[in-house]
């Protein structure tokens, strides 16, 4: 059974940093791309970034380019999201998901972790 566990959310001031983790289990880790999504209050969920653990290729949504970095530790079956220079508009519940294409083909989802950026 594919399982994804996101952690690392919290409260941070604007300009600060947080690192989220997504621990994957139940499948061969490099089978699926792993992406991060977020859902802000009152808004639809959006794809933020994705990594293919097989070759390390990444993609970032424009609003996070240069501030967020996604990485994978294949030995630990874990993907990280380093978030720097956080803005109030980065606030939301962050989810990690696994699948074959981003953003629409992510078939496996973990529970979210809340990130709150205060002004």
Short mmCIF file of the C-alpha atoms (twelve columns), coordinates in Angstrom:
data_MODEL
# 
_entry.id   MODEL 
# 
loop_
_atom_site.group_PDB 
_atom_site.id 
_atom_site.type_symbol 
_atom_site.label_atom_id 
_atom_site.label_alt_id 
_atom_site.label_comp_id 
_atom_site.label_asym_id 
_atom_site.label_seq_id 
_atom_site.Cartn_x 
_atom_site.Cartn_y 
_atom_site.Cartn_z 
_atom_site.pdbx_PDB_model_num 
ATOM 1   C CA . UNK A 1   0.000   0.000  0.000   1 
ATOM 2   C CA . UNK A 2   1.411   3.373  -1.036  1 
ATOM 3   C CA . UNK A 3   1.640   5.737  1.909   1 
ATOM 4   C CA . UNK A 4   2.866   9.322  2.058   1 
ATOM 5   C CA . UNK A 5   3.411   11.218 5.277   1 
ATOM 6   C CA . UNK A 6   4.010   14.964 5.177   1 
ATOM 7   C CA . UNK A 7   5.483   16.806 8.132   1 
ATOM 8   C CA . UNK A 8   7.307   19.979 9.059   1 
ATOM 9   C CA . UNK A 9   4.624   22.619 8.867   1 
ATOM 10  C CA . UNK A 10  4.310   25.367 11.403  1 
ATOM 11  C CA . UNK A 11  4.061   29.064 12.063  1 
ATOM 12  C CA . UNK A 12  6.767   31.329 10.695  1 
ATOM 13  C CA . UNK A 13  7.154   35.039 10.113  1 
ATOM 14  C CA . UNK A 14  7.326   36.451 6.613   1 
ATOM 15  C CA . UNK A 15  10.870  36.171 5.309   1 
ATOM 16  C CA . UNK A 16  11.521  33.053 7.332   1 
ATOM 17  C CA . UNK A 17  12.123  29.449 6.312   1 
ATOM 18  C CA . UNK A 18  10.604  26.029 6.824   1 
ATOM 19  C CA . UNK A 19  11.491  22.575 5.583   1 
ATOM 20  C CA . UNK A 20  8.761   20.078 4.831   1 
ATOM 21  C CA . UNK A 21  9.343   16.352 4.565   1 
ATOM 22  C CA . UNK A 22  7.377   13.694 2.710   1 
ATOM 23  C CA . UNK A 23  8.160   10.139 3.737   1 
ATOM 24  C CA . UNK A 24  7.034   7.536  1.217   1 
ATOM 25  C CA . UNK A 25  6.499   3.823  1.781   1 
ATOM 26  C CA . UNK A 26  4.818   0.798  0.258   1 
ATOM 27  C CA . UNK A 27  6.378   1.001  -3.199  1 
ATOM 28  C CA . UNK A 28  9.684   1.316  -4.998  1 
ATOM 29  C CA . UNK A 29  10.595  4.927  -4.371  1 
ATOM 30  C CA . UNK A 30  11.728  5.848  -7.864  1 
ATOM 31  C CA . UNK A 31  8.547   4.502  -9.473  1 
ATOM 32  C CA . UNK A 32  6.635   7.738  -9.094  1 
ATOM 33  C CA . UNK A 33  7.288   11.439 -9.200  1 
ATOM 34  C CA . UNK A 34  6.540   13.183 -5.930  1 
ATOM 35  C CA . UNK A 35  5.035   16.622 -5.868  1 
ATOM 36  C CA . UNK A 36  3.971   19.225 -3.381  1 
ATOM 37  C CA . UNK A 37  0.605   20.912 -3.562  1 
ATOM 38  C CA . UNK A 38  -0.902  23.597 -1.381  1 
ATOM 39  C CA . UNK A 39  -4.356  24.826 -0.630  1 
ATOM 40  C CA . UNK A 40  -4.802  28.305 0.741   1 
ATOM 41  C CA . UNK A 41  -7.956  29.224 2.673   1 
ATOM 42  C CA . UNK A 42  -10.818 29.713 0.273   1 
ATOM 43  C CA . UNK A 43  -8.767  28.742 -2.772  1 
ATOM 44  C CA . UNK A 44  -8.352  25.692 -4.918  1 
ATOM 45  C CA . UNK A 45  -5.461  23.330 -4.419  1 
ATOM 46  C CA . UNK A 46  -2.496  24.139 -6.652  1 
ATOM 47  C CA . UNK A 47  0.612   22.264 -7.665  1 
ATOM 48  C CA . UNK A 48  3.781   23.916 -6.400  1 
ATOM 49  C CA . UNK A 49  6.708   21.709 -7.363  1 
ATOM 50  C CA . UNK A 50  7.595   18.157 -8.319  1 
ATOM 51  C CA . UNK A 51  10.643  15.921 -8.487  1 
ATOM 52  C CA . UNK A 52  11.333  12.679 -10.292 1 
ATOM 53  C CA . UNK A 53  13.430  10.616 -7.847  1 
ATOM 54  C CA . UNK A 54  14.725  8.520  -10.734 1 
ATOM 55  C CA . UNK A 55  16.712  11.310 -12.350 1 
ATOM 56  C CA . UNK A 56  16.287  14.337 -10.085 1 
ATOM 57  C CA . UNK A 57  14.437  16.453 -12.620 1 
ATOM 58  C CA . UNK A 58  12.349  19.165 -11.031 1 
ATOM 59  C CA . UNK A 59  9.660   21.667 -11.902 1 
ATOM 60  C CA . UNK A 60  8.556   24.752 -9.996  1 
ATOM 61  C CA . UNK A 61  5.490   26.882 -10.274 1 
ATOM 62  C CA . UNK A 62  6.450   30.471 -11.066 1 
ATOM 63  C CA . UNK A 63  5.476   31.968 -7.719  1 
ATOM 64  C CA . UNK A 64  7.976   29.803 -5.815  1 
ATOM 65  C CA . UNK A 65  10.907  29.775 -8.229  1 
ATOM 66  C CA . UNK A 66  14.074  30.946 -6.515  1 
ATOM 67  C CA . UNK A 67  12.533  30.564 -3.049  1 
ATOM 68  C CA . UNK A 68  11.571  26.890 -2.772  1 
ATOM 69  C CA . UNK A 69  13.815  23.901 -3.409  1 
ATOM 70  C CA . UNK A 70  12.609  20.330 -3.751  1 
ATOM 71  C CA . UNK A 71  15.019  17.446 -3.210  1 
ATOM 72  C CA . UNK A 72  14.908  13.728 -2.650  1 
ATOM 73  C CA . UNK A 73  16.898  11.376 -0.467  1 
ATOM 74  C CA . UNK A 74  16.375  8.065  -2.194  1 
ATOM 75  C CA . UNK A 75  18.106  6.142  0.590   1 
ATOM 76  C CA . UNK A 76  15.484  7.438  3.022   1 
ATOM 77  C CA . UNK A 77  12.518  7.349  0.616   1 
ATOM 78  C CA . UNK A 78  11.912  10.964 1.513   1 
ATOM 79  C CA . UNK A 79  11.341  14.156 -0.434  1 
ATOM 80  C CA . UNK A 80  12.035  17.535 1.101   1 
ATOM 81  C CA . UNK A 81  10.700  20.998 0.357   1 
ATOM 82  C CA . UNK A 82  12.951  23.776 1.571   1 
ATOM 83  C CA . UNK A 83  10.960  26.994 1.665   1 
ATOM 84  C CA . UNK A 84  12.868  30.246 2.057   1 
ATOM 85  C CA . UNK A 85  11.804  33.884 1.931   1 
ATOM 86  C CA . UNK A 86  8.304   32.853 2.858   1 
ATOM 87  C CA . UNK A 87  5.461   35.213 2.102   1 
ATOM 88  C CA . UNK A 88  2.051   35.561 3.707   1 
ATOM 89  C CA . UNK A 89  0.542   34.230 0.482   1 
ATOM 90  C CA . UNK A 90  2.445   30.957 0.955   1 
ATOM 91  C CA . UNK A 91  0.092   30.153 3.818   1 
ATOM 92  C CA . UNK A 92  -1.908  26.989 3.347   1 
ATOM 93  C CA . UNK A 93  -2.112  23.277 3.860   1 
ATOM 94  C CA . UNK A 94  0.706   21.540 2.012   1 
ATOM 95  C CA . UNK A 95  0.209   18.049 0.662   1 
ATOM 96  C CA . UNK A 96  2.651   15.672 -0.948  1 
ATOM 97  C CA . UNK A 97  1.481   13.308 -3.645  1 
ATOM 98  C CA . UNK A 98  2.951   10.600 -5.843  1 
ATOM 99  C CA . UNK A 99  2.111   9.679  -9.380  1 
ATOM 100 C CA . UNK A 100 3.068   9.498  -13.003 1 
ATOM 101 C CA . UNK A 101 2.443   13.053 -14.141 1 
ATOM 102 C CA . UNK A 102 2.192   16.455 -12.499 1 
ATOM 103 C CA . UNK A 103 -0.138  17.908 -11.530 1 
ATOM 104 C CA . UNK A 104 -3.022  15.886 -12.859 1 
ATOM 105 C CA . UNK A 105 -1.676  12.373 -12.610 1 
ATOM 106 C CA . UNK A 106 -0.827  12.185 -8.920  1 
ATOM 107 C CA . UNK A 107 -2.862  9.249  -7.697  1 
ATOM 108 C CA . UNK A 108 -1.533  8.870  -4.182  1 
ATOM 109 C CA . UNK A 109 -1.901  11.539 -1.517  1 
ATOM 110 C CA . UNK A 110 -0.776  12.052 2.010   1 
ATOM 111 C CA . UNK A 111 -2.431  14.101 4.710   1 
ATOM 112 C CA . UNK A 112 -1.466  17.736 4.661   1 
ATOM 113 C CA . UNK A 113 0.677   19.808 6.931   1 
ATOM 114 C CA . UNK A 114 -0.285  23.388 7.760   1 
ATOM 115 C CA . UNK A 115 2.076   26.247 6.953   1 
ATOM 116 C CA . UNK A 116 1.153   29.631 8.363   1 
ATOM 117 C CA . UNK A 117 3.198   32.680 7.422   1 
ATOM 118 C CA . UNK A 118 2.503   35.746 9.527   1 
ATOM 119 C CA . UNK A 119 3.208   39.346 8.540   1 
# 
